[in-house]
MMTF fields as JSON, N, C-alpha, C and O atoms, coordinates in Angstrom:
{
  "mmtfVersion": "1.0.0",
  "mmtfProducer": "UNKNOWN",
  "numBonds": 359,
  "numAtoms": 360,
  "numGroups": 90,
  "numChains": 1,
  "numModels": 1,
  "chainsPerModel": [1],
  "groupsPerChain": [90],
  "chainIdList": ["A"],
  "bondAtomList": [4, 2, 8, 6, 12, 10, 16, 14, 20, 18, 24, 22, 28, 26, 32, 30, 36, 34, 40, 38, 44, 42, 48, 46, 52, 50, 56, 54, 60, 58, 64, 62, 68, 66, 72, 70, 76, 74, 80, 78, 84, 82, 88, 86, 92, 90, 96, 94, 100, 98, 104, 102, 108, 106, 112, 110, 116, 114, 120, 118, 124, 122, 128, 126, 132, 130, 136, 134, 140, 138, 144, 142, 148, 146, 152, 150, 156, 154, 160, 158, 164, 162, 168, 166, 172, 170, 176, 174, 180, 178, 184, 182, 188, 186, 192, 190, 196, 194, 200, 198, 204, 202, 208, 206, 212, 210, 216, 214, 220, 218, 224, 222, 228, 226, 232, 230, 236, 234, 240, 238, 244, 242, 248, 246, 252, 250, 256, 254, 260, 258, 264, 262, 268, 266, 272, 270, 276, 274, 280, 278, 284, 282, 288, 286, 292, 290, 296, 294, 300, 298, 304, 302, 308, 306, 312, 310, 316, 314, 320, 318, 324, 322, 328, 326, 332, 330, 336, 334, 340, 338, 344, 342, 348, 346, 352, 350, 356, 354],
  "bondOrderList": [1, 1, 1, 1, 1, 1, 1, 1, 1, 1, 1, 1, 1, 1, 1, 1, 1, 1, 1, 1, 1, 1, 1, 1, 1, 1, 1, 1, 1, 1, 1, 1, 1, 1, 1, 1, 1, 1, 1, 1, 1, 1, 1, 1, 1, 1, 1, 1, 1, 1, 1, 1, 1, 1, 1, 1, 1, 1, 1, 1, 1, 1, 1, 1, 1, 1, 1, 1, 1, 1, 1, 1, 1, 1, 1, 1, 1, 1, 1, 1, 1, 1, 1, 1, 1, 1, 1, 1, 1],
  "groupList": [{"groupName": "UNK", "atomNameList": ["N", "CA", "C", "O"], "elementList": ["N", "C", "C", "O"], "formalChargeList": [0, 0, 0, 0], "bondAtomList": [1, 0, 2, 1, 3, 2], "bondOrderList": [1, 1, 2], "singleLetterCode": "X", "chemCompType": "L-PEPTIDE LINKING"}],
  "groupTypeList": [0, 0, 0, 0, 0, 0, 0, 0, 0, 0, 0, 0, 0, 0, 0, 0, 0, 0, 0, 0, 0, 0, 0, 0, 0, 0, 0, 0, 0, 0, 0, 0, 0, 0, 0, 0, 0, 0, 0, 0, 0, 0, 0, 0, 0, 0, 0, 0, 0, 0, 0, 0, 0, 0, 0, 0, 0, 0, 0, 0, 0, 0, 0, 0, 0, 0, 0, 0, 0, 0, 0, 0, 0, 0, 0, 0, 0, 0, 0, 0, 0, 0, 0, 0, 0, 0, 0, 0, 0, 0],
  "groupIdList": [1, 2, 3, 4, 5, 6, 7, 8, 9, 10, 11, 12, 13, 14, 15, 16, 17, 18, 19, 20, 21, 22, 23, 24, 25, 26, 27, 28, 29, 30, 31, 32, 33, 34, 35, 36, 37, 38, 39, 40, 41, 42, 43, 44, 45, 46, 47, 48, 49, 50, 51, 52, 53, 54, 55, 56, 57, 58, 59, 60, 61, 62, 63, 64, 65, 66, 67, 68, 69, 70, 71, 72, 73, 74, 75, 76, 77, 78, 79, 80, 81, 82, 83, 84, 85, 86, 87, 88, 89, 90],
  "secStructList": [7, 7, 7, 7, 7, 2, 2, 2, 2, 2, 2, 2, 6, 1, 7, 7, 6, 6, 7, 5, 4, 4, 4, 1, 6, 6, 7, 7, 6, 6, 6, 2, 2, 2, 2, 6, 6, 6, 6, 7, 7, 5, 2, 2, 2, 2, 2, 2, 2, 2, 2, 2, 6, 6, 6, 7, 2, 2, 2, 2, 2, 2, 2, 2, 2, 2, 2, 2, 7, 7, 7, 6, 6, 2, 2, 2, 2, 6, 6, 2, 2, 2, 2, 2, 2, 2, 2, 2, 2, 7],
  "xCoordList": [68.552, 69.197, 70.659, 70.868, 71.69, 72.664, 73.694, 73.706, 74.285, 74.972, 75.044, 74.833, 75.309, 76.026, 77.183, 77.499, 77.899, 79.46, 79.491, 78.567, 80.367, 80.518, 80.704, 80.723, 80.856, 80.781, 78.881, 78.381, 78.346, 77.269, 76.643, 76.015, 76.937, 76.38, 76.465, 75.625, 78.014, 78.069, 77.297, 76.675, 77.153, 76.559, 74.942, 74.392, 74.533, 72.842, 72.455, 71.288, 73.79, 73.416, 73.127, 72.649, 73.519, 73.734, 73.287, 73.476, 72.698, 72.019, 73.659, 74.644, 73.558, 74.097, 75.07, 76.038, 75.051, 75.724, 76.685, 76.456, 78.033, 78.758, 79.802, 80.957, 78.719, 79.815, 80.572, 79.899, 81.293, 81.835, 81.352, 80.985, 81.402, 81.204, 81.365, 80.558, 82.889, 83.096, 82.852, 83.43, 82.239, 81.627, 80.476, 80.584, 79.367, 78.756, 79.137, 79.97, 78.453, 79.023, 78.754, 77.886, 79.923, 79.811, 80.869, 81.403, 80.985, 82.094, 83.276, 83.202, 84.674, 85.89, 86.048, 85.351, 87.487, 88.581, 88.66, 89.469, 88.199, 88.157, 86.865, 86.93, 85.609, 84.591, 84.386, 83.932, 84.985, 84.583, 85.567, 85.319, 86.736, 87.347, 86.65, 87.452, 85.683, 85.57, 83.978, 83.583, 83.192, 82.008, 82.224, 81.265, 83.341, 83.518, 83.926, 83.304, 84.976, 85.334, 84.0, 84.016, 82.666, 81.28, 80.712, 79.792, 81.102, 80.325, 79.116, 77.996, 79.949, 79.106, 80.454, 80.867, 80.738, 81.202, 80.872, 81.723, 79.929, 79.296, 78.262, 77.536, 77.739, 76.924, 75.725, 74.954, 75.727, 74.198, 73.84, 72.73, 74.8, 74.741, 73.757, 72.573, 75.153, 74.264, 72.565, 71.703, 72.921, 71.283, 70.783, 70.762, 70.514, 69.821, 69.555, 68.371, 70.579, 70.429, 69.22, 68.054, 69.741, 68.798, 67.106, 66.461, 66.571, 65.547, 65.293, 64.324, 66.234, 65.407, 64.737, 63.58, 65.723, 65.447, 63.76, 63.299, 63.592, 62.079, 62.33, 61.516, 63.961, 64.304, 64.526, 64.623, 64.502, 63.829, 65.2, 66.111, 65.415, 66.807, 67.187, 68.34, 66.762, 67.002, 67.893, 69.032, 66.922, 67.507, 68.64, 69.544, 68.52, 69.672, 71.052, 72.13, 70.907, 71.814, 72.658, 73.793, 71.411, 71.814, 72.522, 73.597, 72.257, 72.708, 74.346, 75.448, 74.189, 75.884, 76.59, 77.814, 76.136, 76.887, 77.983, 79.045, 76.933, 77.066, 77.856, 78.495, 77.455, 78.28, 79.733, 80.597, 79.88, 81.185, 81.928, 82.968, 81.033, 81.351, 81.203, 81.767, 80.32, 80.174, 79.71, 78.996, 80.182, 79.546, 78.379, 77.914, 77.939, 76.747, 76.608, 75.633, 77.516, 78.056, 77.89, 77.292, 78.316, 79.151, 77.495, 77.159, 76.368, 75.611, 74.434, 73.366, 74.863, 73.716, 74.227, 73.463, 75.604, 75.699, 75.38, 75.17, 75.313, 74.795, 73.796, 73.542, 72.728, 71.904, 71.139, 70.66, 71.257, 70.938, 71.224, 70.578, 72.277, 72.743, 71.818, 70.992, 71.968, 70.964, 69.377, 68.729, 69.052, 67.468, 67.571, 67.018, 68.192, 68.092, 67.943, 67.016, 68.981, 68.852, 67.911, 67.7, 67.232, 66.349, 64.949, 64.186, 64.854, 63.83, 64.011, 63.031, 65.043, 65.213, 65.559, 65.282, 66.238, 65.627, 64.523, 64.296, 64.156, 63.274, 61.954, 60.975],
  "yCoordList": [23.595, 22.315, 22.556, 23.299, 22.025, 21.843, 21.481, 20.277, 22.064, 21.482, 20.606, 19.921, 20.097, 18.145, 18.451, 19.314, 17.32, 17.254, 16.668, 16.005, 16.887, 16.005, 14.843, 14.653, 13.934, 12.753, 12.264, 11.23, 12.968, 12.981, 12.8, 11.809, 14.659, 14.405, 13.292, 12.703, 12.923, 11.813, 10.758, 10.214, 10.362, 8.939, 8.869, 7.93, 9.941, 10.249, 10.172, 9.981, 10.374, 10.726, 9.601, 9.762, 8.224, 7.162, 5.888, 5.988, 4.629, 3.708, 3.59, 4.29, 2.623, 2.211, 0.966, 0.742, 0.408, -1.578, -1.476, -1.063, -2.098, -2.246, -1.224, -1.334, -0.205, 0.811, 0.604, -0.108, 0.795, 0.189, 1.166, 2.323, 0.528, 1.304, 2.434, 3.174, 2.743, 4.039, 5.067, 6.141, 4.939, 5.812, 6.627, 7.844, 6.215, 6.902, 7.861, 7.908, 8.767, 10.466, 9.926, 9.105, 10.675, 10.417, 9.073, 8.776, 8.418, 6.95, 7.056, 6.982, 7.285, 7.389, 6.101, 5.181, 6.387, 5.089, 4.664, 3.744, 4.963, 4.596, 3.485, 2.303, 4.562, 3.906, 2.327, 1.261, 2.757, 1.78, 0.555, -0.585, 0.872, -0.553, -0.678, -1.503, -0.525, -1.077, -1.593, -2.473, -1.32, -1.723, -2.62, -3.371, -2.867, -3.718, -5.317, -6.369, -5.13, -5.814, -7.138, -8.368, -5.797, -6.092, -6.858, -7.604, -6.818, -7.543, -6.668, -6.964, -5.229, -4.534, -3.382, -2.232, -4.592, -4.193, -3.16, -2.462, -3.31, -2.672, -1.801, -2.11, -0.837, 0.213, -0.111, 0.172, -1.099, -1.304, -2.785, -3.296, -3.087, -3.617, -2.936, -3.025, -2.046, -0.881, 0.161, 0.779, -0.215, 0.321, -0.84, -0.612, -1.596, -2.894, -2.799, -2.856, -2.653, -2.137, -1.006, -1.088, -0.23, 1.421, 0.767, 0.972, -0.223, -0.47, -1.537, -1.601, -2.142, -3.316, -2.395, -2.605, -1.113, -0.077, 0.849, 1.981, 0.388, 1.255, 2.756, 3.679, 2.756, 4.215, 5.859, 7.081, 4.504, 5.366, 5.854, 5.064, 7.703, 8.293, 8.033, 8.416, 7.644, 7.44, 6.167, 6.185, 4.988, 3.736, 3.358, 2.674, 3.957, 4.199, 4.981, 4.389, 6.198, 6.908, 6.049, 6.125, 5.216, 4.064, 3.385, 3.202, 2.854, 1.152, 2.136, 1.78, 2.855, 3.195, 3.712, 3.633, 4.225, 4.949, 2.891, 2.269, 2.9, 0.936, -0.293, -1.256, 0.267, -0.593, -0.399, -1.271, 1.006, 2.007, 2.827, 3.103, 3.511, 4.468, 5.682, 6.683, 5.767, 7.018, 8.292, 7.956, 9.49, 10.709, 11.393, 11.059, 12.277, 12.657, 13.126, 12.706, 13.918, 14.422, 13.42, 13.475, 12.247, 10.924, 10.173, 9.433, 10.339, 9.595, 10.288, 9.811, 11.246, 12.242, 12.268, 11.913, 12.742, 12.602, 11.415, 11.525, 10.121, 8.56, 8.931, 9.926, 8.616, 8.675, 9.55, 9.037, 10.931, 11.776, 11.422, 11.536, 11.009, 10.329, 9.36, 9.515, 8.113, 6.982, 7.554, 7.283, 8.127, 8.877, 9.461, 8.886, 10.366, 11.021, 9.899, 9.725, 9.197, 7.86, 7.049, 6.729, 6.732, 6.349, 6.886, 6.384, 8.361, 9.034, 9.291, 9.684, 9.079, 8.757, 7.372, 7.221, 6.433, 5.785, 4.229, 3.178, 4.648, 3.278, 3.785, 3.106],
  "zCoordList": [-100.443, -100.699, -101.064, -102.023, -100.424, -101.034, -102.376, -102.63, -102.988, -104.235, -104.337, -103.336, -105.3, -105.552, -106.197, -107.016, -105.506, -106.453, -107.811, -108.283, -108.287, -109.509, -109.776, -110.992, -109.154, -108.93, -108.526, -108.968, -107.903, -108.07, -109.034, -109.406, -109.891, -111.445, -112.083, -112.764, -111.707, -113.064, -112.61, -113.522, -111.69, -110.79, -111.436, -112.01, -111.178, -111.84, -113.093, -113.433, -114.164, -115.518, -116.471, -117.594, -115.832, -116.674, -115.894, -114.682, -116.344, -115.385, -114.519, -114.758, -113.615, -112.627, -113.32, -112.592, -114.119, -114.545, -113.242, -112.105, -113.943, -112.907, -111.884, -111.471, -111.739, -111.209, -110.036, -109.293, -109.693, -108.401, -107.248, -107.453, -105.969, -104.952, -104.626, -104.064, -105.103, -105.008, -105.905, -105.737, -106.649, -107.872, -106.921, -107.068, -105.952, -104.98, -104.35, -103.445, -104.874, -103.749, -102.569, -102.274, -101.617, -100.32, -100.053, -98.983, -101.269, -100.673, -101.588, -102.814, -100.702, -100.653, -101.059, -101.488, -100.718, -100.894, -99.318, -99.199, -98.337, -97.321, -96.673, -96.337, -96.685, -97.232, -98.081, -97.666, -99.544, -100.319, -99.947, -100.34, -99.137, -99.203, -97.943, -97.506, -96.829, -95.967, -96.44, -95.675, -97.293, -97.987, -98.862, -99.039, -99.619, -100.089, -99.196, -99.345, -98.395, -97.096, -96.71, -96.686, -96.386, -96.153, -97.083, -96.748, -98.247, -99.726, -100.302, -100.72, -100.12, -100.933, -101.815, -101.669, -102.761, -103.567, -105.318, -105.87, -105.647, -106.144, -106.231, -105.287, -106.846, -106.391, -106.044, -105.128, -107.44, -107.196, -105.904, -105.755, -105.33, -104.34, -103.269, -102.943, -102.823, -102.033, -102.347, -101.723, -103.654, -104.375, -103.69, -102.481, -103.876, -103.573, -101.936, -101.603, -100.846, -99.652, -99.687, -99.302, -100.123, -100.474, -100.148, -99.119, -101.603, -101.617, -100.297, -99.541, -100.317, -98.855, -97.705, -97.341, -97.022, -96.465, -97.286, -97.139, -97.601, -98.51, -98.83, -98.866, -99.102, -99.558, -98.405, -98.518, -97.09, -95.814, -95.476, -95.227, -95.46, -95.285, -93.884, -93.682, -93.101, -91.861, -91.279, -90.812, -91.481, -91.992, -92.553, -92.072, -93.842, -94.532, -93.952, -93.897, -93.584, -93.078, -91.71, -91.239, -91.394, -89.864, -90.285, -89.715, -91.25, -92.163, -92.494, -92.076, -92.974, -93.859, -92.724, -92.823, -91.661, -90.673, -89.807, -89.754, -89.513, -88.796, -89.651, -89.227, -91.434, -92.068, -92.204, -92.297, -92.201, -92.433, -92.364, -92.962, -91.114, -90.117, -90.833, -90.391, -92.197, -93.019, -91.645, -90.701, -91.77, -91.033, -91.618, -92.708, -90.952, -91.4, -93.07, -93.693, -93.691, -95.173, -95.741, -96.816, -95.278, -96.63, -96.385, -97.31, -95.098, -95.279, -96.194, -96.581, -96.346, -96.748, -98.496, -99.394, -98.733, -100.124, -100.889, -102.097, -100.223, -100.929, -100.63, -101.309, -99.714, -99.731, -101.208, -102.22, -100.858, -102.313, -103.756, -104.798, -103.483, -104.746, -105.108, -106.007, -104.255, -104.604, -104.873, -105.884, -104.111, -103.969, -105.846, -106.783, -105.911, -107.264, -108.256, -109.048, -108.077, -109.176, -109.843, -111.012, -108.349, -108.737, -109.298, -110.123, -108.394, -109.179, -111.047, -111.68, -111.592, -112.604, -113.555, -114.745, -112.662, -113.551, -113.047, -113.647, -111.984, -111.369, -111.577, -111.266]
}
């Protein structure tokens, strides 16, 4: 398995409130202004995406690639990110 960045860590360590979009490993300043654009301005927005998807990395990786043109890295570091999250706190 691959490392996680630090932004990761921090993303995992503490519930979610209002973090903004770009607080998600894997979402830039590029990313997040074009997710935001979308009306997924907040994290747990996109958490909320995460679960409609049934957590399915595939789906998901589809949905963020189509919403935002994320590449394979940026779909894989949210994804993990979100995945970890929730195994802790959902």
């Amino acid at each position: 398995m691959s490392s996680t960045s630090q932004k990761h860590k921090e993303f995992v360590a503490e519930p979610m409130g209002e973090k903004p979009v770009m607080a998600l490993a894997g979402i830039g300043e590029v990313l997040g202004k074009r997710l935001e654009d979308k009306g997924f301005d907040k994290a747990y927005v996109v958490l909320g995406q995460f679960l409609v998807l049934k957590k399915d990395e595939e789906l998901f990786r589809d949905w963020l690639k189509d919403t935002c043109g994320a590449n394979v890295k940026q779909q894989g570091d949210c994804h993990g990110c979100l995945r970890e999250w929730c195994d802790s706190f959902l």
